[in-house]
JSON list of C-alpha atoms and ligand atoms in Angstrom, two decimals:
[
{"chain": "A", "resi": 34, "resn": "MET", "atom": "CA", "xyz": [106.76, 81.84, 73.67]},
{"chain": "A", "resi": 35, "resn": "LYS", "atom": "CA", "xyz": [107.97, 85.45, 74.10]},
{"chain": "A", "resi": 36, "resn": "LYS", "atom": "CA", "xyz": [105.20, 87.51, 75.69]},
{"chain": "A", "resi": 37, "resn": "THR", "atom": "CA", "xyz": [106.23, 90.57, 77.63]},
{"chain": "A", "resi": 38, "resn": "ASN", "atom": "CA", "xyz": [102.89, 92.35, 77.45]},
{"chain": "A", "resi": 39, "resn": "LEU", "atom": "CA", "xyz": [99.93, 90.05, 78.00]},
{"chain": "A", "resi": 40, "resn": "SER", "atom": "CA", "xyz": [97.55, 92.90, 77.12]},
{"chain": "A", "resi": 41, "resn": "ASP", "atom": "CA", "xyz": [98.42, 92.09, 73.47]},
{"chain": "A", "resi": 42, "resn": "TYR", "atom": "CA", "xyz": [96.85, 88.69, 73.85]},
{"chain": "A", "resi": 43, "resn": "ASP", "atom": "CA", "xyz": [95.49, 86.16, 71.39]},
{"chain": "A", "resi": 44, "resn": "PRO", "atom": "CA", "xyz": [91.70, 86.18, 71.96]},
{"chain": "A", "resi": 45, "resn": "MET", "atom": "CA", "xyz": [91.45, 82.66, 70.53]},
{"chain": "A", "resi": 46, "resn": "ALA", "atom": "CA", "xyz": [93.58, 81.36, 73.39]},
{"chain": "A", "resi": 47, "resn": "VAL", "atom": "CA", "xyz": [91.20, 82.67, 76.07]},
{"chain": "A", "resi": 48, "resn": "PRO", "atom": "CA", "xyz": [88.61, 80.22, 77.46]},
{"chain": "A", "resi": 49, "resn": "GLU", "atom": "CA", "xyz": [84.91, 80.93, 76.91]},
{"chain": "A", "resi": 50, "resn": "GLY", "atom": "CA", "xyz": [83.61, 82.79, 79.95]},
{"chain": "A", "resi": 51, "resn": "SER", "atom": "CA", "xyz": [79.90, 81.92, 79.88]},
{"chain": "A", "resi": 52, "resn": "PRO", "atom": "CA", "xyz": [80.07, 79.17, 82.54]},
{"chain": "A", "resi": 53, "resn": "TYR", "atom": "CA", "xyz": [81.84, 81.34, 85.09]},
{"chain": "A", "resi": 54, "resn": "HIS", "atom": "CA", "xyz": [80.95, 83.66, 87.97]},
{"chain": "A", "resi": 55, "resn": "ILE", "atom": "CA", "xyz": [83.76, 86.14, 88.64]},
{"chain": "A", "resi": 56, "resn": "ALA", "atom": "CA", "xyz": [84.15, 88.89, 91.24]},
{"chain": "A", "resi": 57, "resn": "VAL", "atom": "CA", "xyz": [86.33, 91.94, 90.66]},
{"chain": "A", "resi": 58, "resn": "VAL", "atom": "CA", "xyz": [87.42, 93.90, 93.75]},
{"chain": "A", "resi": 59, "resn": "ALA", "atom": "CA", "xyz": [89.14, 97.26, 93.32]},
{"chain": "A", "resi": 60, "resn": "ALA", "atom": "CA", "xyz": [90.93, 99.42, 95.89]},
{"chain": "A", "resi": 61, "resn": "GLU", "atom": "CA", "xyz": [89.89, 103.08, 96.13]},
{"chain": "A", "resi": 62, "resn": "TRP", "atom": "CA", "xyz": [93.44, 104.31, 96.77]},
{"chain": "A", "resi": 63, "resn": "ASN", "atom": "CA", "xyz": [94.94, 105.66, 93.51]},
{"chain": "A", "resi": 64, "resn": "SER", "atom": "CA", "xyz": [91.50, 105.38, 91.95]},
{"chain": "A", "resi": 65, "resn": "GLU", "atom": "CA", "xyz": [92.55, 106.91, 88.64]},
{"chain": "A", "resi": 66, "resn": "VAL", "atom": "CA", "xyz": [94.69, 103.81, 88.15]},
{"chain": "A", "resi": 67, "resn": "THR", "atom": "CA", "xyz": [92.48, 101.18, 89.78]},
{"chain": "A", "resi": 68, "resn": "GLY", "atom": "CA", "xyz": [89.37, 102.54, 88.03]},
{"chain": "A", "resi": 69, "resn": "ALA", "atom": "CA", "xyz": [91.01, 102.11, 84.61]},
{"chain": "A", "resi": 70, "resn": "MET", "atom": "CA", "xyz": [92.12, 98.59, 85.55]},
{"chain": "A", "resi": 71, "resn": "LEU", "atom": "CA", "xyz": [88.62, 97.75, 86.79]},
{"chain": "A", "resi": 72, "resn": "ASP", "atom": "CA", "xyz": [87.11, 98.96, 83.50]},
{"chain": "A", "resi": 73, "resn": "GLY", "atom": "CA", "xyz": [89.65, 96.88, 81.57]},
{"chain": "A", "resi": 74, "resn": "ALA", "atom": "CA", "xyz": [88.93, 93.77, 83.61]},
{"chain": "A", "resi": 75, "resn": "VAL", "atom": "CA", "xyz": [85.14, 94.01, 83.39]},
{"chain": "A", "resi": 76, "resn": "SER", "atom": "CA", "xyz": [85.08, 94.77, 79.66]},
{"chain": "A", "resi": 77, "resn": "THR", "atom": "CA", "xyz": [87.44, 91.86, 78.99]},
{"chain": "A", "resi": 78, "resn": "LEU", "atom": "CA", "xyz": [85.25, 89.47, 80.98]},
{"chain": "A", "resi": 79, "resn": "ARG", "atom": "CA", "xyz": [82.22, 90.64, 78.97]},
{"chain": "A", "resi": 80, "resn": "GLU", "atom": "CA", "xyz": [84.08, 90.31, 75.66]},
{"chain": "A", "resi": 81, "resn": "HIS", "atom": "CA", "xyz": [84.87, 86.71, 76.50]},
{"chain": "A", "resi": 82, "resn": "GLY", "atom": "CA", "xyz": [81.32, 85.76, 77.32]},
{"chain": "A", "resi": 83, "resn": "VAL", "atom": "CA", "xyz": [80.98, 86.13, 81.09]},
{"chain": "A", "resi": 84, "resn": "LYS", "atom": "CA", "xyz": [77.32, 87.02, 81.65]},
{"chain": "A", "resi": 85, "resn": "GLU", "atom": "CA", "xyz": [76.58, 90.47, 83.07]},
{"chain": "A", "resi": 86, "resn": "GLU", "atom": "CA", "xyz": [74.71, 88.98, 86.04]},
{"chain": "A", "resi": 87, "resn": "ASN", "atom": "CA", "xyz": [77.71, 86.76, 86.83]},
{"chain": "A", "resi": 88, "resn": "ILE", "atom": "CA", "xyz": [80.17, 89.64, 87.18]},
{"chain": "A", "resi": 89, "resn": "ILE", "atom": "CA", "xyz": [80.28, 91.00, 90.75]},
{"chain": "A", "resi": 90, "resn": "VAL", "atom": "CA", "xyz": [82.06, 94.34, 91.28]},
{"chain": "A", "resi": 91, "resn": "ARG", "atom": "CA", "xyz": [83.08, 95.49, 94.75]},
{"chain": "A", "resi": 92, "resn": "HIS", "atom": "CA", "xyz": [85.28, 98.28, 96.16]},
{"chain": "A", "resi": 93, "resn": "VAL", "atom": "CA", "xyz": [87.52, 98.35, 99.25]},
{"chain": "A", "resi": 94, "resn": "PRO", "atom": "CA", "xyz": [89.38, 101.33, 100.79]},
{"chain": "A", "resi": 95, "resn": "GLY", "atom": "CA", "xyz": [92.95, 100.22, 100.06]},
{"chain": "A", "resi": 96, "resn": "THR", "atom": "CA", "xyz": [95.04, 97.44, 98.57]},
{"chain": "A", "resi": 97, "resn": "PHE", "atom": "CA", "xyz": [95.64, 96.03, 102.06]},
{"chain": "A", "resi": 98, "resn": "GLU", "atom": "CA", "xyz": [91.90, 95.25, 102.34]},
{"chain": "A", "resi": 99, "resn": "LEU", "atom": "CA", "xyz": [91.86, 93.10, 99.16]},
{"chain": "A", "resi": 100, "resn": "THR", "atom": "CA", "xyz": [92.78, 89.98, 101.12]},
{"chain": "A", "resi": 101, "resn": "THR", "atom": "CA", "xyz": [89.86, 90.25, 103.53]},
{"chain": "A", "resi": 102, "resn": "ALA", "atom": "CA", "xyz": [87.48, 91.08, 100.68]},
{"chain": "A", "resi": 103, "resn": "ALA", "atom": "CA", "xyz": [88.52, 88.07, 98.59]},
{"chain": "A", "resi": 104, "resn": "ASP", "atom": "CA", "xyz": [88.21, 85.77, 101.59]},
{"chain": "A", "resi": 105, "resn": "LEU", "atom": "CA", "xyz": [84.74, 87.10, 102.50]},
{"chain": "A", "resi": 106, "resn": "LEU", "atom": "CA", "xyz": [83.48, 86.84, 98.92]},
{"chain": "A", "resi": 107, "resn": "LEU", "atom": "CA", "xyz": [84.67, 83.26, 98.52]},
{"chain": "A", "resi": 108, "resn": "ASP", "atom": "CA", "xyz": [83.31, 82.30, 101.97]},
{"chain": "A", "resi": 109, "resn": "SER", "atom": "CA", "xyz": [79.88, 83.72, 101.23]},
{"chain": "A", "resi": 110, "resn": "ASN", "atom": "CA", "xyz": [79.45, 82.63, 97.61]},
{"chain": "A", "resi": 111, "resn": "SER", "atom": "CA", "xyz": [80.11, 79.01, 96.71]},
{"chain": "A", "resi": 112, "resn": "THR", "atom": "CA", "xyz": [79.25, 79.59, 93.03]},
{"chain": "A", "resi": 113, "resn": "LEU", "atom": "CA", "xyz": [82.06, 82.12, 92.62]},
{"chain": "A", "resi": 114, "resn": "ASN", "atom": "CA", "xyz": [84.77, 80.68, 90.34]},
{"chain": "A", "resi": 115, "resn": "ALA", "atom": "CA", "xyz": [87.44, 83.39, 90.79]},
{"chain": "A", "resi": 116, "resn": "VAL", "atom": "CA", "xyz": [88.20, 86.78, 92.32]},
{"chain": "A", "resi": 117, "resn": "ILE", "atom": "CA", "xyz": [90.27, 89.41, 90.53]},
{"chain": "A", "resi": 118, "resn": "CYS", "atom": "CA", "xyz": [91.91, 91.78, 93.04]},
{"chain": "A", "resi": 119, "resn": "ILE", "atom": "CA", "xyz": [92.88, 95.20, 91.72]},
{"chain": "A", "resi": 120, "resn": "GLY", "atom": "CA", "xyz": [95.13, 97.60, 93.62]},
{"chain": "A", "resi": 121, "resn": "CYS", "atom": "CA", "xyz": [97.88, 100.13, 93.10]},
{"chain": "A", "resi": 122, "resn": "VAL", "atom": "CA", "xyz": [100.59, 100.82, 95.65]},
{"chain": "A", "resi": 123, "resn": "ILE", "atom": "CA", "xyz": [102.98, 103.70, 95.01]},
{"chain": "A", "resi": 124, "resn": "GLN", "atom": "CA", "xyz": [106.29, 103.94, 96.83]},
{"chain": "A", "resi": 125, "resn": "GLY", "atom": "CA", "xyz": [106.24, 106.83, 99.33]},
{"chain": "A", "resi": 126, "resn": "GLU", "atom": "CA", "xyz": [108.71, 108.19, 101.86]},
{"chain": "A", "resi": 127, "resn": "THR", "atom": "CA", "xyz": [108.05, 105.53, 104.48]},
{"chain": "A", "resi": 128, "resn": "ARG", "atom": "CA", "xyz": [108.16, 101.72, 104.59]},
{"chain": "A", "resi": 129, "resn": "HIS", "atom": "CA", "xyz": [104.36, 101.45, 104.33]},
{"chain": "A", "resi": 130, "resn": "PHE", "atom": "CA", "xyz": [104.75, 100.35, 100.69]},
{"chain": "A", "resi": 131, "resn": "GLU", "atom": "CA", "xyz": [106.76, 97.27, 101.67]},
{"chain": "A", "resi": 132, "resn": "PHE", "atom": "CA", "xyz": [104.29, 96.19, 104.34]},
{"chain": "A", "resi": 133, "resn": "ILE", "atom": "CA", "xyz": [101.27, 96.54, 102.06]},
{"chain": "A", "resi": 134, "resn": "CYS", "atom": "CA", "xyz": [102.92, 94.73, 99.13]},
{"chain": "A", "resi": 135, "resn": "GLN", "atom": "CA", "xyz": [104.17, 91.90, 101.33]},
{"chain": "A", "resi": 136, "resn": "ALA", "atom": "CA", "xyz": [100.85, 91.51, 103.13]},
{"chain": "A", "resi": 137, "resn": "VAL", "atom": "CA", "xyz": [98.66, 91.52, 100.03]},
{"chain": "A", "resi": 138, "resn": "SER", "atom": "CA", "xyz": [100.82, 89.20, 97.93]},
{"chain": "A", "resi": 139, "resn": "GLN", "atom": "CA", "xyz": [101.07, 86.66, 100.75]},
{"chain": "A", "resi": 140, "resn": "GLY", "atom": "CA", "xyz": [97.46, 87.24, 101.80]},
{"chain": "A", "resi": 141, "resn": "LEU", "atom": "CA", "xyz": [95.97, 86.62, 98.37]},
{"chain": "A", "resi": 142, "resn": "THR", "atom": "CA", "xyz": [98.08, 83.50, 97.92]},
{"chain": "A", "resi": 143, "resn": "ASN", "atom": "CA", "xyz": [96.78, 82.17, 101.24]},
{"chain": "A", "resi": 144, "resn": "VAL", "atom": "CA", "xyz": [93.15, 82.92, 100.30]},
{"chain": "A", "resi": 145, "resn": "ALA", "atom": "CA", "xyz": [93.49, 81.14, 96.95]},
{"chain": "A", "resi": 146, "resn": "VAL", "atom": "CA", "xyz": [94.97, 78.06, 98.56]},
{"chain": "A", "resi": 147, "resn": "LYS", "atom": "CA", "xyz": [92.44, 78.08, 101.43]},
{"chain": "A", "resi": 148, "resn": "HIS", "atom": "CA", "xyz": [89.48, 78.13, 99.02]},
{"chain": "A", "resi": 149, "resn": "SER", "atom": "CA", "xyz": [91.09, 76.17, 96.14]},
{"chain": "A", "resi": 150, "resn": "ARG", "atom": "CA", "xyz": [89.83, 78.83, 93.76]},
{"chain": "A", "resi": 151, "resn": "PRO", "atom": "CA", "xyz": [91.79, 81.34, 91.67]},
{"chain": "A", "resi": 152, "resn": "VAL", "atom": "CA", "xyz": [92.52, 84.71, 93.29]},
{"chain": "A", "resi": 153, "resn": "ILE", "atom": "CA", "xyz": [94.20, 86.99, 90.77]},
{"chain": "A", "resi": 154, "resn": "PHE", "atom": "CA", "xyz": [96.90, 89.42, 91.85]},
{"chain": "A", "resi": 155, "resn": "SER", "atom": "CA", "xyz": [96.21, 92.51, 89.72]},
{"chain": "A", "resi": 156, "resn": "VAL", "atom": "CA", "xyz": [98.16, 94.79, 92.03]},
{"chain": "A", "resi": 157, "resn": "LEU", "atom": "CA", "xyz": [100.58, 97.35, 90.64]},
{"chain": "A", "resi": 158, "resn": "THR", "atom": "CA", "xyz": [103.57, 98.03, 92.88]},
{"chain": "A", "resi": 159, "resn": "CYS", "atom": "CA", "xyz": [105.24, 101.09, 91.37]},
{"chain": "A", "resi": 160, "resn": "ASP", "atom": "CA", "xyz": [107.85, 103.71, 92.18]},
{"chain": "A", "resi": 161, "resn": "THR", "atom": "CA", "xyz": [105.88, 106.51, 90.49]},
{"chain": "A", "resi": 162, "resn": "MET", "atom": "CA", "xyz": [102.34, 107.36, 89.43]},
{"chain": "A", "resi": 163, "resn": "GLN", "atom": "CA", "xyz": [103.53, 107.50, 85.80]},
{"chain": "A", "resi": 164, "resn": "GLN", "atom": "CA", "xyz": [104.67, 103.86, 85.98]},
{"chain": "A", "resi": 165, "resn": "ALA", "atom": "CA", "xyz": [101.22, 102.95, 87.26]},
{"chain": "A", "resi": 166, "resn": "LEU", "atom": "CA", "xyz": [99.37, 104.93, 84.57]},
{"chain": "A", "resi": 167, "resn": "ASP", "atom": "CA", "xyz": [101.56, 103.28, 81.93]},
{"chain": "A", "resi": 168, "resn": "ARG", "atom": "CA", "xyz": [100.16, 99.93, 83.11]},
{"chain": "A", "resi": 169, "resn": "ALA", "atom": "CA", "xyz": [96.54, 101.00, 83.46]},
{"chain": "A", "resi": 170, "resn": "GLY", "atom": "CA", "xyz": [95.70, 101.60, 79.82]},
{"chain": "A", "resi": 171, "resn": "GLY", "atom": "CA", "xyz": [98.96, 103.38, 78.89]},
{"chain": "A", "resi": 172, "resn": "ARG", "atom": "CA", "xyz": [102.02, 102.29, 76.97]},
{"chain": "A", "resi": 173, "resn": "HIS", "atom": "CA", "xyz": [102.48, 99.04, 78.89]},
{"chain": "A", "resi": 174, "resn": "GLY", "atom": "CA", "xyz": [98.91, 97.85, 78.44]},
{"chain": "A", "resi": 175, "resn": "ASN", "atom": "CA", "xyz": [96.26, 97.37, 81.10]},
{"chain": "A", "resi": 176, "resn": "LYS", "atom": "CA", "xyz": [96.97, 94.96, 83.95]},
{"chain": "A", "resi": 177, "resn": "GLY", "atom": "CA", "xyz": [93.23, 94.75, 84.63]},
{"chain": "A", "resi": 178, "resn": "VAL", "atom": "CA", "xyz": [92.74, 93.23, 81.18]},
{"chain": "A", "resi": 179, "resn": "GLU", "atom": "CA", "xyz": [95.54, 90.79, 81.95]},
{"chain": "A", "resi": 180, "resn": "GLY", "atom": "CA", "xyz": [93.92, 89.91, 85.28]},
{"chain": "A", "resi": 181, "resn": "ALA", "atom": "CA", "xyz": [90.66, 89.03, 83.52]},
{"chain": "A", "resi": 182, "resn": "ILE", "atom": "CA", "xyz": [92.45, 86.81, 81.00]},
{"chain": "A", "resi": 183, "resn": "THR", "atom": "CA", "xyz": [94.37, 85.11, 83.80]},
{"chain": "A", "resi": 184, "resn": "ALA", "atom": "CA", "xyz": [91.14, 84.52, 85.73]},
{"chain": "A", "resi": 185, "resn": "LEU", "atom": "CA", "xyz": [89.47, 82.84, 82.74]},
{"chain": "A", "resi": 186, "resn": "LYS", "atom": "CA", "xyz": [92.52, 80.68, 82.10]},
{"chain": "A", "resi": 187, "resn": "MET", "atom": "CA", "xyz": [92.66, 79.63, 85.75]},
{"chain": "A", "resi": 188, "resn": "CYS", "atom": "CA", "xyz": [88.91, 78.85, 85.84]},
{"chain": "A", "resi": 189, "resn": "LYS", "atom": "CA", "xyz": [89.44, 76.52, 82.88]},
{"chain": "A", "resi": 190, "resn": "PHE", "atom": "CA", "xyz": [92.53, 75.05, 84.56]},
{"chain": "A", "resi": 191, "resn": "LYS", "atom": "CA", "xyz": [90.46, 74.25, 87.65]},
{"chain": "A", "resi": 192, "resn": "ASP", "atom": "CA", "xyz": [87.71, 72.67, 85.53]},
{"chain": "A", "resi": 193, "resn": "GLN", "atom": "CA", "xyz": [90.29, 70.41, 83.95]},
{"chain": "A", "resi": 194, "resn": "CYS", "atom": "CA", "xyz": [91.46, 69.26, 87.39]},
{"chain": "A", "resi": 195, "resn": "GLU", "atom": "CA", "xyz": [87.98, 68.13, 88.42]},
{"chain": "B", "resi": 294, "resn": "DLZ", "atom": "C1", "xyz": [97.99, 103.83, 103.91]},
{"chain": "B", "resi": 294, "resn": "DLZ", "atom": "C2", "xyz": [98.22, 103.57, 102.47]},
{"chain": "B", "resi": 294, "resn": "DLZ", "atom": "C3", "xyz": [99.34, 104.12, 101.80]},
{"chain": "B", "resi": 294, "resn": "DLZ", "atom": "C4", "xyz": [100.36, 104.96, 102.49]},
{"chain": "B", "resi": 294, "resn": "DLZ", "atom": "N1", "xyz": [99.54, 103.92, 100.49]},
{"chain": "B", "resi": 294, "resn": "DLZ", "atom": "C5", "xyz": [98.64, 103.18, 99.79]},
{"chain": "B", "resi": 294, "resn": "DLZ", "atom": "C6", "xyz": [98.83, 102.96, 98.41]},
{"chain": "B", "resi": 294, "resn": "DLZ", "atom": "O1", "xyz": [99.75, 103.45, 97.75]},
{"chain": "B", "resi": 294, "resn": "DLZ", "atom": "N2", "xyz": [97.91, 102.18, 97.77]},
{"chain": "B", "resi": 294, "resn": "DLZ", "atom": "C7", "xyz": [96.83, 101.60, 98.43]},
{"chain": "B", "resi": 294, "resn": "DLZ", "atom": "O2", "xyz": [96.05, 100.89, 97.79]},
{"chain": "B", "resi": 294, "resn": "DLZ", "atom": "N3", "xyz": [96.65, 101.81, 99.75]},
{"chain": "B", "resi": 294, "resn": "DLZ", "atom": "C8", "xyz": [97.51, 102.58, 100.43]},
{"chain": "B", "resi": 294, "resn": "DLZ", "atom": "N4", "xyz": [97.32, 102.79, 101.76]},
{"chain": "B", "resi": 294, "resn": "DLZ", "atom": "C9", "xyz": [96.09, 102.26, 102.40]},
{"chain": "B", "resi": 294, "resn": "DLZ", "atom": "C10", "xyz": [96.18, 100.78, 102.83]},
{"chain": "B", "resi": 294, "resn": "DLZ", "atom": "O3", "xyz": [96.05, 99.91, 101.70]},
{"chain": "B", "resi": 294, "resn": "DLZ", "atom": "C11", "xyz": [95.05, 100.43, 103.80]},
{"chain": "B", "resi": 294, "resn": "DLZ", "atom": "O4", "xyz": [93.81, 100.83, 103.26]},
{"chain": "B", "resi": 294, "resn": "DLZ", "atom": "C12", "xyz": [95.22, 101.14, 105.16]},
{"chain": "B", "resi": 294, "resn": "DLZ", "atom": "O5", "xyz": [96.49, 100.86, 105.70]},
{"chain": "B", "resi": 294, "resn": "DLZ", "atom": "C13", "xyz": [94.11, 100.67, 106.17]},
{"chain": "B", "resi": 294, "resn": "DLZ", "atom": "O6", "xyz": [94.22, 99.25, 106.41]}
]
């Protein structure tokens, strides 16, 4: 199956969301981008039947904090089926970019494995702001929408393992 842009998805292939409780955490850094991704994620969850009261939205200062937030949410809420983590890191003049990207990708993987629940990596790692905007509702779709679809698919995957 050739699928380069998951934002053009087949709605029939997305699991029904009504059984699930899903948290969406968005970083405040580059909020023009992360806000558009957050909107895309939440509206996609609603479209696929996740109940309003079962969608938890939280904000953290930066992408680096997504790991702690996901861990705390999963620790404190045993009914939570998945956490979608939204961030946007733009390459600057220093090596900060590398440290944040490395820490959050490894961190979110560790949290998912620790809790045996899906933690979705909706983090853009871009060279320019334009690349990020292109992926937050622009010409390359909306990676927040894709994060929501991935979360629903992974919730169903986990159900099938139980
Ligand atoms: C410090 C920093 C820098 C330089 N760049 C970004 C970025 O592009 N995107 C982002 O989400 N956060 C950035 N941050 C903030 C860090 O994620 C984090 O909030 C701080 O290092 C404090 O832990």
